[in-house]
CSV table of C-alpha atoms and ligand atoms in Angstrom, one decimal:
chain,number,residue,atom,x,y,z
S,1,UNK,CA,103.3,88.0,154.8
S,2,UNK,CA,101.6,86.8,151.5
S,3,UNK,CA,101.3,83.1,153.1
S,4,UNK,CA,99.6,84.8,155.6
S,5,UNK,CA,97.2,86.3,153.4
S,6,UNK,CA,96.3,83.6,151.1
S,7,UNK,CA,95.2,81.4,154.2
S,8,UNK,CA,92.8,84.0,154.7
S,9,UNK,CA,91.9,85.2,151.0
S,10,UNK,CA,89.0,82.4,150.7
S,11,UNK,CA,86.5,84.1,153.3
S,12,UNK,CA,88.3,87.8,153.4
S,13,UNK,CA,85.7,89.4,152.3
S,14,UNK,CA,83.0,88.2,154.2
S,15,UNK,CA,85.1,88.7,157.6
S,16,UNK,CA,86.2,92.3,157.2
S,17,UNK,CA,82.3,93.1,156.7
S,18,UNK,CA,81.3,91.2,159.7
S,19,UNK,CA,84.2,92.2,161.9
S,20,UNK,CA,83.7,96.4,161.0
S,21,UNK,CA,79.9,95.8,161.1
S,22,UNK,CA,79.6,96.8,157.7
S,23,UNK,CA,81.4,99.9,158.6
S,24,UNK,CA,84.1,98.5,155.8
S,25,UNK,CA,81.7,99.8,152.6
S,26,UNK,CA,81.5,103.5,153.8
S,27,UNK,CA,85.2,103.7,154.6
S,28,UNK,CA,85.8,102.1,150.8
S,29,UNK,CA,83.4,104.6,149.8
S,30,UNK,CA,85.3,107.6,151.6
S,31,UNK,CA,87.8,106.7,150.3
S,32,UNK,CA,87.2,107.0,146.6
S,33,UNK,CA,85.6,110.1,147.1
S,34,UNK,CA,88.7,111.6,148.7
S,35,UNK,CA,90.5,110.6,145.3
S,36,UNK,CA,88.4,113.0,143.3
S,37,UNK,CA,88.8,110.4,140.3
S,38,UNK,CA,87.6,111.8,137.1
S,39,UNK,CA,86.5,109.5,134.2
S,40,UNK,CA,90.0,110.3,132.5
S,41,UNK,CA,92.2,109.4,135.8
S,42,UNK,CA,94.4,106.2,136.1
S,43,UNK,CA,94.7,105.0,139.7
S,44,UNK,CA,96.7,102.3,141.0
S,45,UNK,CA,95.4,100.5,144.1
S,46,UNK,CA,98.5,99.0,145.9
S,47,UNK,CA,97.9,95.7,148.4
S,48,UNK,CA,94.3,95.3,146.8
S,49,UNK,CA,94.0,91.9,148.1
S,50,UNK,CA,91.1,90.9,146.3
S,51,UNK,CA,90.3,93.4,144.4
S,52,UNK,CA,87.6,94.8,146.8
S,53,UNK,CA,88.6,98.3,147.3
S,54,UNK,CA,90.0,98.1,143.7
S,55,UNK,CA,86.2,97.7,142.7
S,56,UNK,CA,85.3,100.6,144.7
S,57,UNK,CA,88.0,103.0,142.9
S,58,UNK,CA,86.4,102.0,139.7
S,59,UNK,CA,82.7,103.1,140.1
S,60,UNK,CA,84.4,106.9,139.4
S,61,UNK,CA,84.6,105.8,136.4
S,62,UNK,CA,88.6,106.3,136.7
S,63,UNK,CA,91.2,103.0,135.5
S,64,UNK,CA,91.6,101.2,138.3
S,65,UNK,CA,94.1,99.1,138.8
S,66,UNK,CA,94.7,96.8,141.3
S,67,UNK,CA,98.3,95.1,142.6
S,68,UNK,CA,99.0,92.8,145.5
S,69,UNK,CA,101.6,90.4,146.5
S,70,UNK,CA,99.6,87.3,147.3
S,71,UNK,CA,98.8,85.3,144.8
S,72,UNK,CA,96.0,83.7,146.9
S,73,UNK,CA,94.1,87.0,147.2
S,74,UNK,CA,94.8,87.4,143.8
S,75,UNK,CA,92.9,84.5,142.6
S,76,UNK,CA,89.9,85.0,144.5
S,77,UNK,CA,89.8,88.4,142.9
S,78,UNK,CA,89.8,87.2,139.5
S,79,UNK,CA,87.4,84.4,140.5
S,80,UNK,CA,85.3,87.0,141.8
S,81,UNK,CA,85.4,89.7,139.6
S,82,UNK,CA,86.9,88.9,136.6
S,83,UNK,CA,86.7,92.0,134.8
S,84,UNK,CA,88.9,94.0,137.5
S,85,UNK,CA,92.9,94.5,136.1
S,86,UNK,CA,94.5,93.1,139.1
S,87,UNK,CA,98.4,92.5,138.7
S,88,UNK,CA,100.9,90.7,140.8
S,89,UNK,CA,103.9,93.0,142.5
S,90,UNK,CA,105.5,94.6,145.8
S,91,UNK,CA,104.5,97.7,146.9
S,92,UNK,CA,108.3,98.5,147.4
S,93,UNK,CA,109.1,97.7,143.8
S,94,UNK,CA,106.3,98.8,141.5
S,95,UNK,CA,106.1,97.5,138.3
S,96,UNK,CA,105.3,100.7,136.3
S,97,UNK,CA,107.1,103.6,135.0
S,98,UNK,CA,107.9,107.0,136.9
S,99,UNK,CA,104.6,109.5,137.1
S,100,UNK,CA,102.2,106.8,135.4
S,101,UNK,CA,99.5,107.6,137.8
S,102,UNK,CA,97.4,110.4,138.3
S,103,UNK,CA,96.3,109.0,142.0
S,104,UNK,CA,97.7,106.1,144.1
S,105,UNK,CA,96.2,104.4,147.0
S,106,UNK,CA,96.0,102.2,149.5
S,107,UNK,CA,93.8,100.7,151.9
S,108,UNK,CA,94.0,98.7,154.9
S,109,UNK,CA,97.6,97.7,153.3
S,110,UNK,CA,100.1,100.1,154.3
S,111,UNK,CA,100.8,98.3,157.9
S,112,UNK,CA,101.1,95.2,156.0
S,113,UNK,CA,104.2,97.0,153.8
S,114,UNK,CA,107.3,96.3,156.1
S,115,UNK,CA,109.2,99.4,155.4
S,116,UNK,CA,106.8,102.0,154.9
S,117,UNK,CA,108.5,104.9,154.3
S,118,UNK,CA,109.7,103.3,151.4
S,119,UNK,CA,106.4,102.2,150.0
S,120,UNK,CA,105.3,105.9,150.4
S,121,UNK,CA,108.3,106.8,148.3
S,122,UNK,CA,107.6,104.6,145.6
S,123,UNK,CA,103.9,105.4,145.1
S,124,UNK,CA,105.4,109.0,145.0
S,125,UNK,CA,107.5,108.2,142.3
S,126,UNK,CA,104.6,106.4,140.4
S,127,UNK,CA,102.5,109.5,140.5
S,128,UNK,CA,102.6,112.6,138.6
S,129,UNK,CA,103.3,115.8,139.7
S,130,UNK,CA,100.1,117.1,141.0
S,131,UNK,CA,99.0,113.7,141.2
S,132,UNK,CA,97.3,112.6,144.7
S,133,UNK,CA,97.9,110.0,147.4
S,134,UNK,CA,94.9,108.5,149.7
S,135,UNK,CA,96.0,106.6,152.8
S,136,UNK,CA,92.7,104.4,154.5
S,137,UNK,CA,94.1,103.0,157.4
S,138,UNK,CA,93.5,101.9,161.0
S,139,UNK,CA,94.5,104.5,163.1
S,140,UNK,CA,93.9,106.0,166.8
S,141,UNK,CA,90.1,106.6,168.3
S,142,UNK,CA,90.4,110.2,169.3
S,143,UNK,CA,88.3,110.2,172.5
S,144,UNK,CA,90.2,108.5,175.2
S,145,UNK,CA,86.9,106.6,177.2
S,146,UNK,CA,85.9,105.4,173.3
S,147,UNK,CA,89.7,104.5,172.5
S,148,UNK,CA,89.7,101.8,175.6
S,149,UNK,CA,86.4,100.5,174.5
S,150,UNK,CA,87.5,100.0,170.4
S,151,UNK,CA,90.9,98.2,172.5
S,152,UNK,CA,88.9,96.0,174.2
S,153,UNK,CA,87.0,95.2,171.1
S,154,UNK,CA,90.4,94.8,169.3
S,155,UNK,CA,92.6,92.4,171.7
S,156,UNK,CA,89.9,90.5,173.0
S,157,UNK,CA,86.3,90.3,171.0
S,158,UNK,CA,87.5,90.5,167.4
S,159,UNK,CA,90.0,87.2,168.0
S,160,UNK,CA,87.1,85.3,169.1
S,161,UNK,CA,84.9,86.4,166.2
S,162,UNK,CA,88.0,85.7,163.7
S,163,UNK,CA,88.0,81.9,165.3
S,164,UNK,CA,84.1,81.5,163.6
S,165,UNK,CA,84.2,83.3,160.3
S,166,UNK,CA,87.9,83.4,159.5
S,167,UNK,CA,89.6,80.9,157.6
S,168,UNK,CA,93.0,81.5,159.5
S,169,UNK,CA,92.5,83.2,163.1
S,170,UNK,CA,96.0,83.6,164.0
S,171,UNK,CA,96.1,86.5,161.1
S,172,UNK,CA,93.6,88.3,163.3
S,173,UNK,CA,95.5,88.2,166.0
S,174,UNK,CA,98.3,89.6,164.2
S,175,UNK,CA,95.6,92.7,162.9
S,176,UNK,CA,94.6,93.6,166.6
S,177,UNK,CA,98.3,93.6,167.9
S,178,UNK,CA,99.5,95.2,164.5
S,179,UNK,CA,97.0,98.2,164.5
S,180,UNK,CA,97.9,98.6,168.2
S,181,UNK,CA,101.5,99.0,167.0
S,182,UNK,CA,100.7,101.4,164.1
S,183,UNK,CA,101.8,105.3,164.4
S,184,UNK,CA,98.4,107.4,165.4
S,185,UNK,CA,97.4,110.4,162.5
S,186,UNK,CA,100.0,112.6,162.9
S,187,UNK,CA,102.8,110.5,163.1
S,188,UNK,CA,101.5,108.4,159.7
S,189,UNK,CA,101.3,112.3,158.4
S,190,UNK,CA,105.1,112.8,159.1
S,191,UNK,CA,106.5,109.7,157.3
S,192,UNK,CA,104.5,110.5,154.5
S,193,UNK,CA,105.8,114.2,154.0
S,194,UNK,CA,109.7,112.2,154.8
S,195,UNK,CA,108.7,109.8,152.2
S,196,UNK,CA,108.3,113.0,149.6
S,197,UNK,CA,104.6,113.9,150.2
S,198,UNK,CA,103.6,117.7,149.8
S,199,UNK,CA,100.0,119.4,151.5
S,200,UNK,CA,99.6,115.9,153.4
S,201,UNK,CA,96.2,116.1,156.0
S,202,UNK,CA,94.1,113.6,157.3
S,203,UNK,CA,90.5,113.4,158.4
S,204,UNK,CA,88.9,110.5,161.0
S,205,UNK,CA,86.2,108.2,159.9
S,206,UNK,CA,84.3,106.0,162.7
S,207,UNK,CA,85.7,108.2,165.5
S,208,UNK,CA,89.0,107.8,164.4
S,209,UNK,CA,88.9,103.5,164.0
S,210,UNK,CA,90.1,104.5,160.6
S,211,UNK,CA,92.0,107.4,158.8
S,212,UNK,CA,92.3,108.7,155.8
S,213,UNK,CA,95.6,110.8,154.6
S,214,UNK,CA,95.4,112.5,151.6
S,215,UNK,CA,98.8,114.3,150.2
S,216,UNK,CA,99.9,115.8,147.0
S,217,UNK,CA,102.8,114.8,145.0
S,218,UNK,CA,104.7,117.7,144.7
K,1,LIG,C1,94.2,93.7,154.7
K,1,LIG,S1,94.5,93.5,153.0
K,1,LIG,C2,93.8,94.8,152.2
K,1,LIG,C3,93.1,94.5,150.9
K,1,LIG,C4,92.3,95.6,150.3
K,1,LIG,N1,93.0,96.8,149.9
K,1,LIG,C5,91.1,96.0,151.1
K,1,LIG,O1,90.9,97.2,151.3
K,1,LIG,O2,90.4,95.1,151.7
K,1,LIG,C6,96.3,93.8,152.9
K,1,LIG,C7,96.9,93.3,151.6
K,1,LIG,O3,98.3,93.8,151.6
K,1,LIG,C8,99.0,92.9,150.8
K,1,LIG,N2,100.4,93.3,150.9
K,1,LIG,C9,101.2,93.2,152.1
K,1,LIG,N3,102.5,93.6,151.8
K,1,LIG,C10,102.5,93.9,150.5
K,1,LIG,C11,103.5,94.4,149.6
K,1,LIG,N4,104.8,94.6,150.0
K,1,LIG,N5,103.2,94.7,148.3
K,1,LIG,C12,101.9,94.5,147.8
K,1,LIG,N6,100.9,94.0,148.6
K,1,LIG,C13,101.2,93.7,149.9
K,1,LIG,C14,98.6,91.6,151.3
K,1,LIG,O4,98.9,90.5,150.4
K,1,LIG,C15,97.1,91.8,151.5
K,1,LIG,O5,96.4,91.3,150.4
């Protein structure tokens, strides 16, 4: 999984803007937003890849902190913003103590994490009570004539696009078939009350392309 992502952390960037149609900045945007960060938060951005939606978390005003498990994403995120506090771990064994956060989050990651049930758990356990969890992931277009449109898109169209702008198209292939794969809203919404999430609910973004579940720790 991280050799898959350094062969694409050179141009990753570029390609997820050009593959969403830009729609990638206003889910980022979302996203923060459903964090309610205050200027006094600390938030911990698990599978930040470069550092991207890390950036994003930190125009709150909140500590951001960013942690990924390839190091090849990781050094294009220093390169490109060296300011950003991006650490290298695994999502299933977080470096920090219990309850340092006051919000965890993750975007576009969570598929990537190959138990995720577990991951959930630990984010839980990094969070304070009260704290607060935001999932941004792909998930299921709710309107079935849209949903076989945005799966054409997805198995066919966005492969071919990878093959110009990416620099590794197989990893596209793998996204299509592993967003295909993914559990739609309500399913992601029951492993994360398993995984000790309390008050979890979700709203759609883009027709339901993306989700975002937001849960309190209890
Ligand atoms: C699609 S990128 C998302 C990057 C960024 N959050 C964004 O919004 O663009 C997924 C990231 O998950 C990371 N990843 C996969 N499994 C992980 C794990 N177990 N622990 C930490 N990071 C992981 C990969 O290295 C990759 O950088």
């Amino acid at each position: 999984m991280a050799a898959m992502f350094d062969g694409v952390a050179p141009r990753y960037d570029r390609t997820n803007t050009v593959l969403s149609f830009g729609q990638d900045r206003s889910w980022r945007r979302t996203t923060r937003a459903a964090l309610r960060l205050r200027p006094t938060d600390r938030c911990l951005d698990v599978a930040a890849g470069t550092g991207v939606s890390t950036e994003e978390l930190a125009r709150s005003g909140a500590f951001a902190v960013g942690l990924d498990l390839s190091f090849g994403m990781l050094s294009v995120g220093r390169r490109v913003r060296p300011t950003m506090p991006l650490v290298a771990g695994d999502a299933l064994a977080l470096p920090f103590a219990d309850a340092s956060f006051d919000a965890v989050t993750i975007s576009f990651g969570l598929r990537n994490v190959t138990d995720v049930r577990a991951g959930l758990a630990e984010m839980a356990r990094v969070t304070r009570s009260g704290g607060r969890i935001v999932v941004c992931e792909f998930s299921a277009p709710t309107s079935p004539a849209f949903r076989r449109v945005y799966l054409g898109y997805l198995m066919r169209a966005l492969p071919a696009v990878a093959k110009r702008v990416s620099a590794n198209p197989d990893a596209y292939v793998y996204l299509a078939e592993s967003i295909r794969a993914w559990p739609d809203q309500a399913g992601l919404a029951a492993v994360m009350q398993d995984a000790g999430w309390g008050r979890v609910g979700w709203r759609n973004l883009t027709g339901g392309i993306v989700a975002l579940h937001r849960a309190v720790k209890p």
